[in-house]
Structure formats: C-alpha cells, structure tokens
mmCIF file of C-alpha atoms in Angstrom:
data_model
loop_
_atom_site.group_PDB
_atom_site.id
_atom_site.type_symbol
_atom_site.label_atom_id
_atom_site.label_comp_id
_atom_site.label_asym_id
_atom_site.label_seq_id
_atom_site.Cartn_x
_atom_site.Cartn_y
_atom_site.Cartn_z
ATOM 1 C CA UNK A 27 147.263 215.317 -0.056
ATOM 2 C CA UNK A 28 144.738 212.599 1.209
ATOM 3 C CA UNK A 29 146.130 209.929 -1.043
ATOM 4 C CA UNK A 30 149.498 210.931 0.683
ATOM 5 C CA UNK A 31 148.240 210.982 4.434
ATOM 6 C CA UNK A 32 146.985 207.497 3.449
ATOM 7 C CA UNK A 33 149.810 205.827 2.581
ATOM 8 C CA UNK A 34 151.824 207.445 5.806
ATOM 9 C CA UNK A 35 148.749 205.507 8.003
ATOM 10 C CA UNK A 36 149.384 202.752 5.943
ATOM 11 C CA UNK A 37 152.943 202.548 6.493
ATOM 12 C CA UNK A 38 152.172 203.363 10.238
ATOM 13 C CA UNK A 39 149.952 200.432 10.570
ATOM 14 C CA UNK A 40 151.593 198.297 8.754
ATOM 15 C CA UNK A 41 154.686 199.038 10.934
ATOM 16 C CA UNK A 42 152.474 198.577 14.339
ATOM 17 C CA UNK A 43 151.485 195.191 13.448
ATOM 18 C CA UNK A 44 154.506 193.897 12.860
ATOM 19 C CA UNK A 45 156.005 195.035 15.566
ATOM 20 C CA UNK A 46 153.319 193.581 17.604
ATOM 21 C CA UNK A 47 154.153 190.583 15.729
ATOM 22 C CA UNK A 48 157.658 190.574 16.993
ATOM 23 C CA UNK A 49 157.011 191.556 20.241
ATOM 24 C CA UNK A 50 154.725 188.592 20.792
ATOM 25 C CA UNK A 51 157.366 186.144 19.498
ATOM 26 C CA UNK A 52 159.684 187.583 21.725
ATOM 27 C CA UNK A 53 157.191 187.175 24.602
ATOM 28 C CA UNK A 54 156.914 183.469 23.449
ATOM 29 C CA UNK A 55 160.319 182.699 23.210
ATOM 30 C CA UNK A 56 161.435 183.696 26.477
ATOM 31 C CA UNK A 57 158.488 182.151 27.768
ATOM 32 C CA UNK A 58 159.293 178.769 26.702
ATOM 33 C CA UNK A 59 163.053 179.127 26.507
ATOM 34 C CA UNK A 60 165.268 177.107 29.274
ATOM 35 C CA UNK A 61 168.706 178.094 30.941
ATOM 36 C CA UNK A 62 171.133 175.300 30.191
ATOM 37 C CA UNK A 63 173.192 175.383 33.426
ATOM 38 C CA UNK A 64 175.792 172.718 34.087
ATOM 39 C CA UNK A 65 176.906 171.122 37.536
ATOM 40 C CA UNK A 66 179.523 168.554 38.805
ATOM 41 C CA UNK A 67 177.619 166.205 41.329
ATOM 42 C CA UNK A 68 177.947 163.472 43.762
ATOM 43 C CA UNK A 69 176.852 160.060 41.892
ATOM 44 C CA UNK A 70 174.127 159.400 44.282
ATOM 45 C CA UNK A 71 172.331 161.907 42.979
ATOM 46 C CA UNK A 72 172.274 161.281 39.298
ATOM 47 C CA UNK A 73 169.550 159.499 39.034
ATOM 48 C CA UNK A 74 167.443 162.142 40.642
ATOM 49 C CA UNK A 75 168.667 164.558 37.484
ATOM 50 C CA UNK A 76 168.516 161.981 35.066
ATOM 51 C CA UNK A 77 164.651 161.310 35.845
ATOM 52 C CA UNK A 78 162.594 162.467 33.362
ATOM 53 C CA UNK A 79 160.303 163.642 35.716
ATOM 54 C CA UNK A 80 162.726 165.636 36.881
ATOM 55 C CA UNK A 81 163.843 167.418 33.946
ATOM 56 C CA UNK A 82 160.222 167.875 33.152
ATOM 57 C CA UNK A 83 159.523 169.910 36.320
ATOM 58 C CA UNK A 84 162.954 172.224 35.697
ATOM 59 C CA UNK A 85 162.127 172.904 32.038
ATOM 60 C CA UNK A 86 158.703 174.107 33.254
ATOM 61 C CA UNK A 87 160.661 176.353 35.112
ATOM 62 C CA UNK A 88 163.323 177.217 32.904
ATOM 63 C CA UNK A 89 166.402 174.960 33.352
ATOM 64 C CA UNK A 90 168.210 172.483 31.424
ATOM 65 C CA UNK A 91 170.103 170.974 33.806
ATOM 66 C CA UNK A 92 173.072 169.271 32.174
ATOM 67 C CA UNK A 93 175.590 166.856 35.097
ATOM 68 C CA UNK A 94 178.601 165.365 36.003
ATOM 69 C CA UNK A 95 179.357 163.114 38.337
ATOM 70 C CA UNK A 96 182.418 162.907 40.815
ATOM 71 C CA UNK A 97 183.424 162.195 44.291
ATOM 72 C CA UNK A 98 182.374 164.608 47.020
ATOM 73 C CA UNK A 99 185.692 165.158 48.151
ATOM 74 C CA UNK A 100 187.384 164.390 44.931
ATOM 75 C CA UNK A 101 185.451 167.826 43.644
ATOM 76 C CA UNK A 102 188.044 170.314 44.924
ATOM 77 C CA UNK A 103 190.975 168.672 42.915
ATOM 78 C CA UNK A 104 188.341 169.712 39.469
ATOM 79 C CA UNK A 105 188.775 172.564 37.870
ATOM 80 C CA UNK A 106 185.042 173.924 37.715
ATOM 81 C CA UNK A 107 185.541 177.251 35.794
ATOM 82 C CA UNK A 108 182.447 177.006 33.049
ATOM 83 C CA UNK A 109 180.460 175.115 35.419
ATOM 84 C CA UNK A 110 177.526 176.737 37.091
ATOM 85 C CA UNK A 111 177.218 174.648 40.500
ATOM 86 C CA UNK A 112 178.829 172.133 42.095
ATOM 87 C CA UNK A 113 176.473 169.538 44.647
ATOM 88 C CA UNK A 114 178.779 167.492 46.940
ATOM 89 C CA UNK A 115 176.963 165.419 49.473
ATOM 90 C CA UNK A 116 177.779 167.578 52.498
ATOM 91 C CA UNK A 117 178.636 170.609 54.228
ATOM 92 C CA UNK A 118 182.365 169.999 54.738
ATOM 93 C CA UNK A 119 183.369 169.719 50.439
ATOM 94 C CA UNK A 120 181.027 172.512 50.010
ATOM 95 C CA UNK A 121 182.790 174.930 52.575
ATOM 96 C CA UNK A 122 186.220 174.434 50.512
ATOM 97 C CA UNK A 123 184.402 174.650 47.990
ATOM 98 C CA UNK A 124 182.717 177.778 48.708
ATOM 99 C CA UNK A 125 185.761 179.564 50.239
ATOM 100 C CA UNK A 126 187.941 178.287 47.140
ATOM 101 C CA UNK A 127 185.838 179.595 44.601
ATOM 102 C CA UNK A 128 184.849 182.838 46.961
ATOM 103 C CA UNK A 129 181.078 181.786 47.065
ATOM 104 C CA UNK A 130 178.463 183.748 49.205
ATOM 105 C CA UNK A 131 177.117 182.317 51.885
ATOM 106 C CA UNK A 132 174.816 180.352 52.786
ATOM 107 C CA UNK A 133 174.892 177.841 50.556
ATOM 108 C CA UNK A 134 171.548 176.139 49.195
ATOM 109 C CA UNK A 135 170.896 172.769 51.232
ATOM 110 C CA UNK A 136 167.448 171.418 49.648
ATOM 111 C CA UNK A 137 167.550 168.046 51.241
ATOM 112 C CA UNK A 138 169.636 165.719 52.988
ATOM 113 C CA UNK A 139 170.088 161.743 54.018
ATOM 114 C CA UNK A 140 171.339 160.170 57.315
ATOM 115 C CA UNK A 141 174.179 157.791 56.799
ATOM 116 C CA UNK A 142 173.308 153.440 57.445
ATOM 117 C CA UNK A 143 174.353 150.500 56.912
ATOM 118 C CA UNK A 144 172.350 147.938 54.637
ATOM 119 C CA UNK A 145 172.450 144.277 56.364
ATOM 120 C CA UNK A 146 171.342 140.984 54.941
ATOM 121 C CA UNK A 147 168.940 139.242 57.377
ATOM 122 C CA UNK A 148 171.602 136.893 58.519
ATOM 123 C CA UNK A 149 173.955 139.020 59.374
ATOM 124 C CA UNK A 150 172.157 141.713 60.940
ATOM 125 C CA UNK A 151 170.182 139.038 63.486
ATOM 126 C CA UNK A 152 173.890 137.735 64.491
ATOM 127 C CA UNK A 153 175.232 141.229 65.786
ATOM 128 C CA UNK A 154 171.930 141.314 67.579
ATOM 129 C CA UNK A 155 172.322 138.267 69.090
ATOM 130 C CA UNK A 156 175.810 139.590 70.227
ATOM 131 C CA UNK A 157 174.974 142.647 71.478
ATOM 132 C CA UNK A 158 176.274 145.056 68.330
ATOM 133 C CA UNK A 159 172.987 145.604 67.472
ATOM 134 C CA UNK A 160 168.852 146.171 68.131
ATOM 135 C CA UNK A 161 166.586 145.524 65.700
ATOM 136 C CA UNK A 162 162.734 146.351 65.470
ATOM 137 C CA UNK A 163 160.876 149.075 67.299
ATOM 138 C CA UNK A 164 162.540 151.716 64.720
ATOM 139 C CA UNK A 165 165.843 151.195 67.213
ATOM 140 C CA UNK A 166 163.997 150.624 70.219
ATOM 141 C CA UNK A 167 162.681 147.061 70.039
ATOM 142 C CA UNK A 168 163.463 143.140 70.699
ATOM 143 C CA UNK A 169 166.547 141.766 70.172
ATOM 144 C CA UNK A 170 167.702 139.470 67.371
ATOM 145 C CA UNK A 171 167.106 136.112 65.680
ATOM 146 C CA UNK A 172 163.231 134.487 65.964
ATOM 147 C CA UNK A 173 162.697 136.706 68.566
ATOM 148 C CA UNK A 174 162.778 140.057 66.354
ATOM 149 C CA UNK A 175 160.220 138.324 64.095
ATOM 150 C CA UNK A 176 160.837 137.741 60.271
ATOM 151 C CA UNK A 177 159.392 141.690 59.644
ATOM 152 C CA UNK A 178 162.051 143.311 61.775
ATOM 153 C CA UNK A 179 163.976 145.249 59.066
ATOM 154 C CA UNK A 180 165.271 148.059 60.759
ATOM 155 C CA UNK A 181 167.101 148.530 63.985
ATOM 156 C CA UNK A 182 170.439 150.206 65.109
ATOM 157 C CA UNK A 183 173.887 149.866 65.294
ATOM 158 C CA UNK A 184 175.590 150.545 68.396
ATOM 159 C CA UNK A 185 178.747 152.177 67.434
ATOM 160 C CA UNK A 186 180.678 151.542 70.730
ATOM 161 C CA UNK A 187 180.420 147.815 70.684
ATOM 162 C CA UNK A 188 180.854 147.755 66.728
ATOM 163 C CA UNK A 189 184.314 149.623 66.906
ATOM 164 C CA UNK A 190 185.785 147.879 70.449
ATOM 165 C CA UNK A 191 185.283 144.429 68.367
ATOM 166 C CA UNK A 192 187.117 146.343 65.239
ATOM 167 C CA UNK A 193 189.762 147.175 67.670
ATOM 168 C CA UNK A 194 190.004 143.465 69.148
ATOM 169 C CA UNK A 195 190.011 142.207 65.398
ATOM 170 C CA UNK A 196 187.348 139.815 65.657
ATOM 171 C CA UNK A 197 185.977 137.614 63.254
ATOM 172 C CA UNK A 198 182.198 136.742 62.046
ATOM 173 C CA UNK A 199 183.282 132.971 63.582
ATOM 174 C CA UNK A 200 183.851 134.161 67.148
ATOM 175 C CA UNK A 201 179.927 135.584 66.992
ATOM 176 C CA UNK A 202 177.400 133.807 68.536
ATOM 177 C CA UNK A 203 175.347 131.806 65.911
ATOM 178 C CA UNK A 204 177.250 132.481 63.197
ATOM 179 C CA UNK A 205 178.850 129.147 62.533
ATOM 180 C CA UNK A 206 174.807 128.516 61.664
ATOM 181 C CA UNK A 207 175.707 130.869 58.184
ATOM 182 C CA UNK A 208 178.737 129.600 55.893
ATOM 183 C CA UNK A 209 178.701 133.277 54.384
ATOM 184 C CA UNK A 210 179.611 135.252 57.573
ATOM 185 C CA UNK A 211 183.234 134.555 57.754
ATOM 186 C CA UNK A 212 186.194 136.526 58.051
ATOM 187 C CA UNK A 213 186.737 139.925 59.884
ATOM 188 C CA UNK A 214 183.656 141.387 60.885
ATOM 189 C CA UNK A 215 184.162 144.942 59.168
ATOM 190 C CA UNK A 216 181.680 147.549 57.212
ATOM 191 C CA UNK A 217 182.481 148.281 53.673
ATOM 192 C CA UNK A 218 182.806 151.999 53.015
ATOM 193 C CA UNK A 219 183.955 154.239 50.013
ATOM 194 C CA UNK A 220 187.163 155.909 50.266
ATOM 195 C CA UNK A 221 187.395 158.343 52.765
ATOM 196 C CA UNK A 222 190.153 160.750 50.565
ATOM 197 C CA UNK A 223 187.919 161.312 47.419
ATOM 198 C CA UNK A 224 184.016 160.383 49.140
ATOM 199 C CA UNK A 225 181.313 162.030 51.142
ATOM 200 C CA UNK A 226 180.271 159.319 53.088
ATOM 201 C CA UNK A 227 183.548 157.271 53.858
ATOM 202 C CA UNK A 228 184.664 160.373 55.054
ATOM 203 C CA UNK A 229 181.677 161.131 56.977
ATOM 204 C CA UNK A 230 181.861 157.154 58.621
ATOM 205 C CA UNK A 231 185.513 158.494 59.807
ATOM 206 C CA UNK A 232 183.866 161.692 62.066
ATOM 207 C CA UNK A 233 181.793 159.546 63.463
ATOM 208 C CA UNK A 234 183.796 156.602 64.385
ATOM 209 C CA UNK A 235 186.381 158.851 65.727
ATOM 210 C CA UNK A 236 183.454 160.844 67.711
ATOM 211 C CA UNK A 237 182.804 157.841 69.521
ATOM 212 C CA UNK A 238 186.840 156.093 69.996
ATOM 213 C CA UNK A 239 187.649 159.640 71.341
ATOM 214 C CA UNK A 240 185.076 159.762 74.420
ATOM 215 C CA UNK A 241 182.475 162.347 72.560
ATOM 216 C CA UNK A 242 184.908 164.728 71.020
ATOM 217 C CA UNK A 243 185.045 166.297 67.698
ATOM 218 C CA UNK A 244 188.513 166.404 66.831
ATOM 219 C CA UNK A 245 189.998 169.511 66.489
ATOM 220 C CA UNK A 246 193.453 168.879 65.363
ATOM 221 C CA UNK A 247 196.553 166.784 64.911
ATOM 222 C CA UNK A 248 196.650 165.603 68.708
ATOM 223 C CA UNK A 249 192.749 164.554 68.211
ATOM 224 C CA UNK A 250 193.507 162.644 64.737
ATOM 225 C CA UNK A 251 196.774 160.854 66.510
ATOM 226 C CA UNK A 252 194.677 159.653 68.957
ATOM 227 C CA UNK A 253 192.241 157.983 66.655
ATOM 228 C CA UNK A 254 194.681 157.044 64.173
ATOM 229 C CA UNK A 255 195.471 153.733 64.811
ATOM 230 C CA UNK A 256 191.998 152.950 64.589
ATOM 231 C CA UNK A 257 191.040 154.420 61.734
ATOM 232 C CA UNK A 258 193.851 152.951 59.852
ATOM 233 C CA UNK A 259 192.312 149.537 61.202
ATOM 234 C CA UNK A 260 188.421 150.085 59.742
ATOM 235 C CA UNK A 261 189.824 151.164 56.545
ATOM 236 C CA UNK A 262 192.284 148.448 56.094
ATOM 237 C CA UNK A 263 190.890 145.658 56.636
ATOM 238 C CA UNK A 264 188.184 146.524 53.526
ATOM 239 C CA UNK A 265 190.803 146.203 51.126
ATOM 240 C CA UNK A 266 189.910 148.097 47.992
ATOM 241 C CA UNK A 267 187.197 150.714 48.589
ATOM 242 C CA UNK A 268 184.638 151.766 45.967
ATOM 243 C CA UNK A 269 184.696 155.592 45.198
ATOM 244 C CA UNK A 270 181.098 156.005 45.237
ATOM 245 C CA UNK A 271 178.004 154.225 47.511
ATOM 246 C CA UNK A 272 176.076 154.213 43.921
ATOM 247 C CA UNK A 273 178.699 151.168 43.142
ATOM 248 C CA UNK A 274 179.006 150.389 46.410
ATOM 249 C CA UNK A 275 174.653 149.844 46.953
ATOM 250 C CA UNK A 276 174.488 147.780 43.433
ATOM 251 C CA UNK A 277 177.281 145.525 44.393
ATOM 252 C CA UNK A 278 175.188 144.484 47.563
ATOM 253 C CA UNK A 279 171.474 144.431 46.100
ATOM 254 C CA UNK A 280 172.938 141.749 43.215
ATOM 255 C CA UNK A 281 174.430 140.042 46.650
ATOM 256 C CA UNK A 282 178.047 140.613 45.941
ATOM 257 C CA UNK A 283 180.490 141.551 48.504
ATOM 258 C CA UNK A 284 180.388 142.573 52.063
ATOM 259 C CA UNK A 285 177.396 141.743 54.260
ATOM 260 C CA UNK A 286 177.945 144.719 56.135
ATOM 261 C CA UNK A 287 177.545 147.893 53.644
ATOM 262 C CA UNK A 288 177.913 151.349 54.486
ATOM 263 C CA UNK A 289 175.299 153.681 52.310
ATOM 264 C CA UNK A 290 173.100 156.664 51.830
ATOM 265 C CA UNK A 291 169.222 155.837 53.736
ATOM 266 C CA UNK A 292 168.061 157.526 50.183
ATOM 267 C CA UNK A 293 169.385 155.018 48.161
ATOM 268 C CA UNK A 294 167.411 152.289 50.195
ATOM 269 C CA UNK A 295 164.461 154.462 50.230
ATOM 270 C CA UNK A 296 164.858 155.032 46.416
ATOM 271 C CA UNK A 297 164.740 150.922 46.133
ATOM 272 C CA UNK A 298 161.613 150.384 48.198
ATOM 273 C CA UNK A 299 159.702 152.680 46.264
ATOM 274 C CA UNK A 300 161.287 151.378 42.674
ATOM 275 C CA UNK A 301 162.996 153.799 41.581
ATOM 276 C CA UNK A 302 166.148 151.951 40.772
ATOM 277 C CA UNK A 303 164.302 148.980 39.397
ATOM 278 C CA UNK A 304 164.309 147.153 42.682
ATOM 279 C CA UNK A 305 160.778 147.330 44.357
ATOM 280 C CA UNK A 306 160.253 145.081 46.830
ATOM 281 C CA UNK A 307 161.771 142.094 44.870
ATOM 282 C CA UNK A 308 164.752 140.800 48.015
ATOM 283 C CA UNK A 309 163.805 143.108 50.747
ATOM 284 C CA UNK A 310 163.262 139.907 52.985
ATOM 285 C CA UNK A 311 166.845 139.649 53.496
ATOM 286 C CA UNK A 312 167.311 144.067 53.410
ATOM 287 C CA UNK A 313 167.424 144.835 57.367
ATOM 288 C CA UNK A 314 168.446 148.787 57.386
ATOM 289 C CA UNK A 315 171.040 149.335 60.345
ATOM 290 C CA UNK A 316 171.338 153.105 61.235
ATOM 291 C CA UNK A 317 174.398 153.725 63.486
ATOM 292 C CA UNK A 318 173.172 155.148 67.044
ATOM 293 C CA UNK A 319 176.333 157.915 66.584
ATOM 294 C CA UNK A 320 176.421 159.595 63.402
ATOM 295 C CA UNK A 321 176.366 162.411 60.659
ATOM 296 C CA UNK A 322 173.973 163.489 58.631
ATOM 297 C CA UNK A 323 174.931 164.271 54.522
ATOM 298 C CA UNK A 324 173.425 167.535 54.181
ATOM 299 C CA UNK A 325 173.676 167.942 49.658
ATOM 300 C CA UNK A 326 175.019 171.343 49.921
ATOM 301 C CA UNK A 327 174.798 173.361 46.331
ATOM 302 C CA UNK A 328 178.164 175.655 45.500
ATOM 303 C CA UNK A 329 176.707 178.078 43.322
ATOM 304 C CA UNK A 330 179.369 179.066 41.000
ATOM 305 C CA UNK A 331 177.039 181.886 38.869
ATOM 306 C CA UNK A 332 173.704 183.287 39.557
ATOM 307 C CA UNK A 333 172.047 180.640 37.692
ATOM 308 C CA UNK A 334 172.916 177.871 39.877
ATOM 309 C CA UNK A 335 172.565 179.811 43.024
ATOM 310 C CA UNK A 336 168.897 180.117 41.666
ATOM 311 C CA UNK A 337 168.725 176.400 40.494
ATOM 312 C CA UNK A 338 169.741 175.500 44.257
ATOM 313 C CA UNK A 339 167.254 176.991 45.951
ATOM 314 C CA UNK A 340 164.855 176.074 43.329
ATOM 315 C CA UNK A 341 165.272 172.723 44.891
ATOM 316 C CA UNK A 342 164.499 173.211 48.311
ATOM 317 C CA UNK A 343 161.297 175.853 47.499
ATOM 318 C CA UNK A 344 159.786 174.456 44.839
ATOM 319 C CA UNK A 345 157.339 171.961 46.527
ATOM 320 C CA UNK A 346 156.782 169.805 43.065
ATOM 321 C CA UNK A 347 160.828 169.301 43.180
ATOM 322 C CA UNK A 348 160.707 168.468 46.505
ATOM 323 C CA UNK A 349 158.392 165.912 46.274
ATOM 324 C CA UNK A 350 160.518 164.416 43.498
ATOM 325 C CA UNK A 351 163.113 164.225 45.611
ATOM 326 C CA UNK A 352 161.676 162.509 48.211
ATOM 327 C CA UNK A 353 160.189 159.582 45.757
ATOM 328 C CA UNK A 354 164.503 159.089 45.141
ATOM 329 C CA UNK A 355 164.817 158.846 49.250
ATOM 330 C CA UNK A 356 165.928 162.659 50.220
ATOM 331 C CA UNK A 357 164.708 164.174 53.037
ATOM 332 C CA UNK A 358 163.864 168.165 52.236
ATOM 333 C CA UNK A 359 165.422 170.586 54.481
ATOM 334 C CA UNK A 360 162.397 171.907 56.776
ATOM 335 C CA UNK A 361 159.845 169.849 55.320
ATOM 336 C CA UNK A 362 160.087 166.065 57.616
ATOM 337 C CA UNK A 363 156.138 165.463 57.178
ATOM 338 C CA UNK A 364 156.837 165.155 53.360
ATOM 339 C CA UNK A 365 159.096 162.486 53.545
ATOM 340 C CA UNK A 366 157.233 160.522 56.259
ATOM 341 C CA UNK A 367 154.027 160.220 53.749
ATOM 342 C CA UNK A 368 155.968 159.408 51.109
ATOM 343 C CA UNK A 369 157.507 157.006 53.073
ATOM 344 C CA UNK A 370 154.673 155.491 54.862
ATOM 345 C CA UNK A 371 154.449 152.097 53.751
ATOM 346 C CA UNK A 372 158.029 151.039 54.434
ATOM 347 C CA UNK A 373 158.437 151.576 57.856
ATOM 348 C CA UNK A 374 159.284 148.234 58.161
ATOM 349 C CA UNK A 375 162.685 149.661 57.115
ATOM 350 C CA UNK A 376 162.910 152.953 57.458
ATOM 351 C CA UNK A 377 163.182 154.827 60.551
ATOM 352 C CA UNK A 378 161.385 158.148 59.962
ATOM 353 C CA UNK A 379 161.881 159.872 62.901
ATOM 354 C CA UNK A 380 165.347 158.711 63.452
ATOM 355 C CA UNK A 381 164.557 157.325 66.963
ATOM 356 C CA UNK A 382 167.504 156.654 69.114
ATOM 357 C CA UNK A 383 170.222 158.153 66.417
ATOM 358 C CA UNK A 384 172.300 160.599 67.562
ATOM 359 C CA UNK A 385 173.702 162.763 64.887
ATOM 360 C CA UNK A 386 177.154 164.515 65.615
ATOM 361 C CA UNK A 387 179.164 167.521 64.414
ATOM 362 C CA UNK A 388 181.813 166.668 61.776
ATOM 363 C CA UNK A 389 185.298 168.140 62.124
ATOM 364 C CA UNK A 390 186.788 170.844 59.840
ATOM 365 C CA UNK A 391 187.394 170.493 56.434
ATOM 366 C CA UNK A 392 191.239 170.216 57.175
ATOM 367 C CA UNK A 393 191.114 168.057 59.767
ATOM 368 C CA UNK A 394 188.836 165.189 58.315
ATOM 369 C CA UNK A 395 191.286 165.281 55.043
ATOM 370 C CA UNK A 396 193.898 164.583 57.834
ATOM 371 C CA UNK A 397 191.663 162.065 59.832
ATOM 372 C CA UNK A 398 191.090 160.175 55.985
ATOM 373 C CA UNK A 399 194.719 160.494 54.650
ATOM 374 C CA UNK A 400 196.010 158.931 57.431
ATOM 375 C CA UNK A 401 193.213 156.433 57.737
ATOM 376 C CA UNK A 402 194.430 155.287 54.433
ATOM 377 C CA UNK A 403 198.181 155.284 55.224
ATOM 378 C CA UNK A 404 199.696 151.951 55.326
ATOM 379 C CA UNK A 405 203.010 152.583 55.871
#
C-alpha cells in the first residue's frame, strides 16, 4: 500500500512540475510575442515606420507593424479587406474612409503637420521684395533681400497677393529683382501633388479657394464654380504633378525643379534634425514659407480591426512614440511643448508657434473631390 501511495505522489508531482513548466513557457511566449498588424499609409510617413527605432519601441509593446504606402486620397479606390488600419494624412480621406468601411468614431489622430512651402533663398527674398511675402520674425519680421539678413529662413506667404498674381498670370521676370537670378523664370507658380489621389494638393485647393471666395468654405457646386477657373489655373500651369510630397521634397533638396515647393513642415523638420540624411548640409538656401491661410494635415488612423484601433492610439499615448515622432517633424496631438524642445535649435526655420497662420476648415469630402477633379479638368 505505501509503495503504491508513492508512486500516485510521484506521478502527482511529476505532473505539477511540468505543468508549471508549461505554464511558464506560455507566460513567456505571450510575453515576448508581437501582433503583426498591417496598414496602407501615406508615403510621408514611411520613414517614421521604417525607423528602427521605431519598430523597436512597438515590438516592446507588442506590434509588428508591417506598411504600405499610397496616396491619401488614392486610399478609398484600395481594397483594404486583410488590412488592419489605414493612415491617410488627414481628416477628410479618413471620414470616407471611416463611413465606407463602417468604422467607429473617433478616429485616432496622434500627430499632425501644417502645410508650407520650401523656398530657395533667392526666390523667397524676391516675393518679399514684391510684397508676396514676409520673412523673419517667425512671420512677423523685416522684409526681404539684405534687409532680412542672411539667417532669415522662415517667414510667410500671403495667400491673397500669391493667388491675384496666379490669376494675372505673371511671370518670375515681371518681379522686382529677379532679372538679378537667371533661375527664376517663367510663371511664378507652387508645385503641388495631385489634388485627385493626394493629401496635401488637395488640402492647397481648400485653402486657395478659402481665400479666392472672400472667407468661405465651399459648400457645394455653386461654391466650386466660383473658384473653378482658378483652380484649374494653379494646377495647370505645374504641368505634371508628383503623387506624393516624399518625391516631391527630394526633387527640391537635390535642387531639381520648381523653386516654389509645396510640402509637409515635418518633412523639413525631419531634414534639419537628419533624419533623411540631410542635416544641415544646404539649409543656407532652405527659407520655410508657411502660407498665412491654411489647413492643417491632421494623420488620422482608420482602424479597420481592434488591433489597429489599439496601434492608433498607441501612437498618440505612448510618450516614447511620441517623441519618435517628433524627431521625423510631427507635431503630437495635445502635446505642442514636445515638439518645441525638440525643435529648439532650428527656429531659424521653423515657426513653432505658428505665428500669424491662420488655419481654416476644409470642405466635405465630396466637395473637395469636386473642387480637385475639376481643378484638373482641361477640357
């Protein structure tokens, strides 16, 4: 009988410990094991997910994070079943997105990034000269040319006077001091993406219409017939448009192009603090214009399952994310004293507080595709 009741505790005990065993290994696993979730997202953010920083920080939290990369507006023509999130650039492709894919609201919106236009020196001291402009003083400051002194490289752009000399078709040779600069010629225009598949062409249309219409939102066919003509004009007269401000940004820091370029303040923030390789190698002729009327890009996550509703606000609560996504140039939603420390030392071209911009409210969804299918009608 003894040698019997022995062998049952044996077995028992034997039994116990390995369970123990597994249960621990279990325990680990899950500890250490990541969620692979997969989102479609606007290019200017792929380098933030691509940084290995980055993915560090979301595997310590338990996320793979696996990307694509598309055109804000060019998202709703995907077909994002499998996916997990989508992360256009702002508010208006994320509300069709949302309402097409019956999402919850609200929608995650960790950070966002005002809208500017990246000058070289030359060209940014002539539209001062001719009243288009102010530079230094974060908007508030001297005019152009000697007088704004060789460290002036921010100022704003004054959206009335840019658009009235769109509308009278002038050229960089009937600017004061230009014929001084053999590479200002031709019409004096801003290169933009494409308003029908991108964020922030479309985004440069609500704003320039804001302004041609007298300080209305448009709300409708009548408002985007009024504009029309216009807007036809700005886009035109580019020729062909990029599809993302990632290209768009690259083309103008190797100096090729336009020297008017419309892009994301992130990706210029980004630059000055080296993440994309650029440092402070050619900032003397960088001179950051932010338009005096605009809209801000609010990066608005869809979440298409629970995972990358989770991921999404991950970004915005998680304060070691956050601070990774201010060293790429976004500003975190709620959270403006981050961004101006991390920013400190390049206030020579970035205006922090956003002095003297105003920032507008962008039509509906339906009515900026109008606005941008029309802008992009030649016929």
């Amino acid at each position: 009988m003894r040698r019997i009741i022995a062998i049952v505790l044996a077995v028992f005990l034997i039994g116990g410990v390995a369970a123990a065993v597994v249960a621990g290994r279990e325990d680990q696993d899950s500890s250490t094991a990541t969620k692979t979730v997969q989102g479609v997202i606007g290019s200017e953010k792929a380098e933030f997910f691509a940084d290995p920083d980055v993915v560090k920080a979301l595997a310590a939290r338990g996320y793979t994070v696996e990307t694509e990369t598309s055109g804000s507006w060019a998202m709703e023509g995907l077909d994002l079943k499998g996916y997990d999130f989508a992360f256009p650039s702002s508010q208006a492709p994320a509300a069709e997105l949302a309402s097409k894919y019956h999402v919850r609201q609200p929608l995650p919106r960790p950070f966002y990034s005002p809208l500017v236009v990246v000058a070289h020196r030359t060209a940014a001291e002539v539209l001062a000269d001719n009243g288009l402009a102010v530079l230094g003083g974060k908007g508030g400051g001297k005019g152009g040319g000697e007088e704004a002194g060789d460290d002036t490289g921010n100022g704003t752009l004054s959206m009335k006077a840019y658009l009235k000399a769109a509308q009278g078709n002038r050229t960089w040779q009937q600017l004061k001091g230009a014929q001084d600069h053999g590479e200002l010629t031709g019409t004096l225009f801003i290169s933009t993406t494409d308003p029908t598949s991108s964020n922030s062409g479309a985004l440069y249309l609500a704003a320039a219409s804001y302004v041609a219409d007298g300080g209305r939102v448009a709300d409708g066919t009548a408002a985007v017939d009024r504009t029309a003509p216009l807007m036809r004009k700005l886009i035109s007269v580019q020729g062909s448009q990029q599809t993302s401000t990632d290209a768009a940004f690259r083309d103008f820091v190797s100096g090729v192009g336009n020297p008017l370029v419309l892009v994301y303040e992130s990706q210029v923030a980004a630059l000055l603090a080296g993440d994309q390789g650029g440092g402070e190698k050619g900032d003397d002729d960088l001179v950051v214009l932010y338009p005096d009327t605009t809209a801000n890009s609010d990066h608005t996550v869809v979440p298409l399952t629970t995972e990358g509703r989770a991921l999404g606000e991950l970004l915005g609560t998680d304060k070691e994310l956050r601070r990774l996504a201010v060293r790429h140039g976004f500003r975190p939603q709620g959270a403006a004293g981050e961004f101006t420390a991390a920013t400190d030392a390049h206030t020579t071209y970035l205006n922090q507080t956003l002095t003297g911009v105003r920032q507008v409210p962008v039509p509906a969804s339906k009515v900026l595709h109008e606005m941008a299918r029309r802008a992009r009608d030649q016929d």
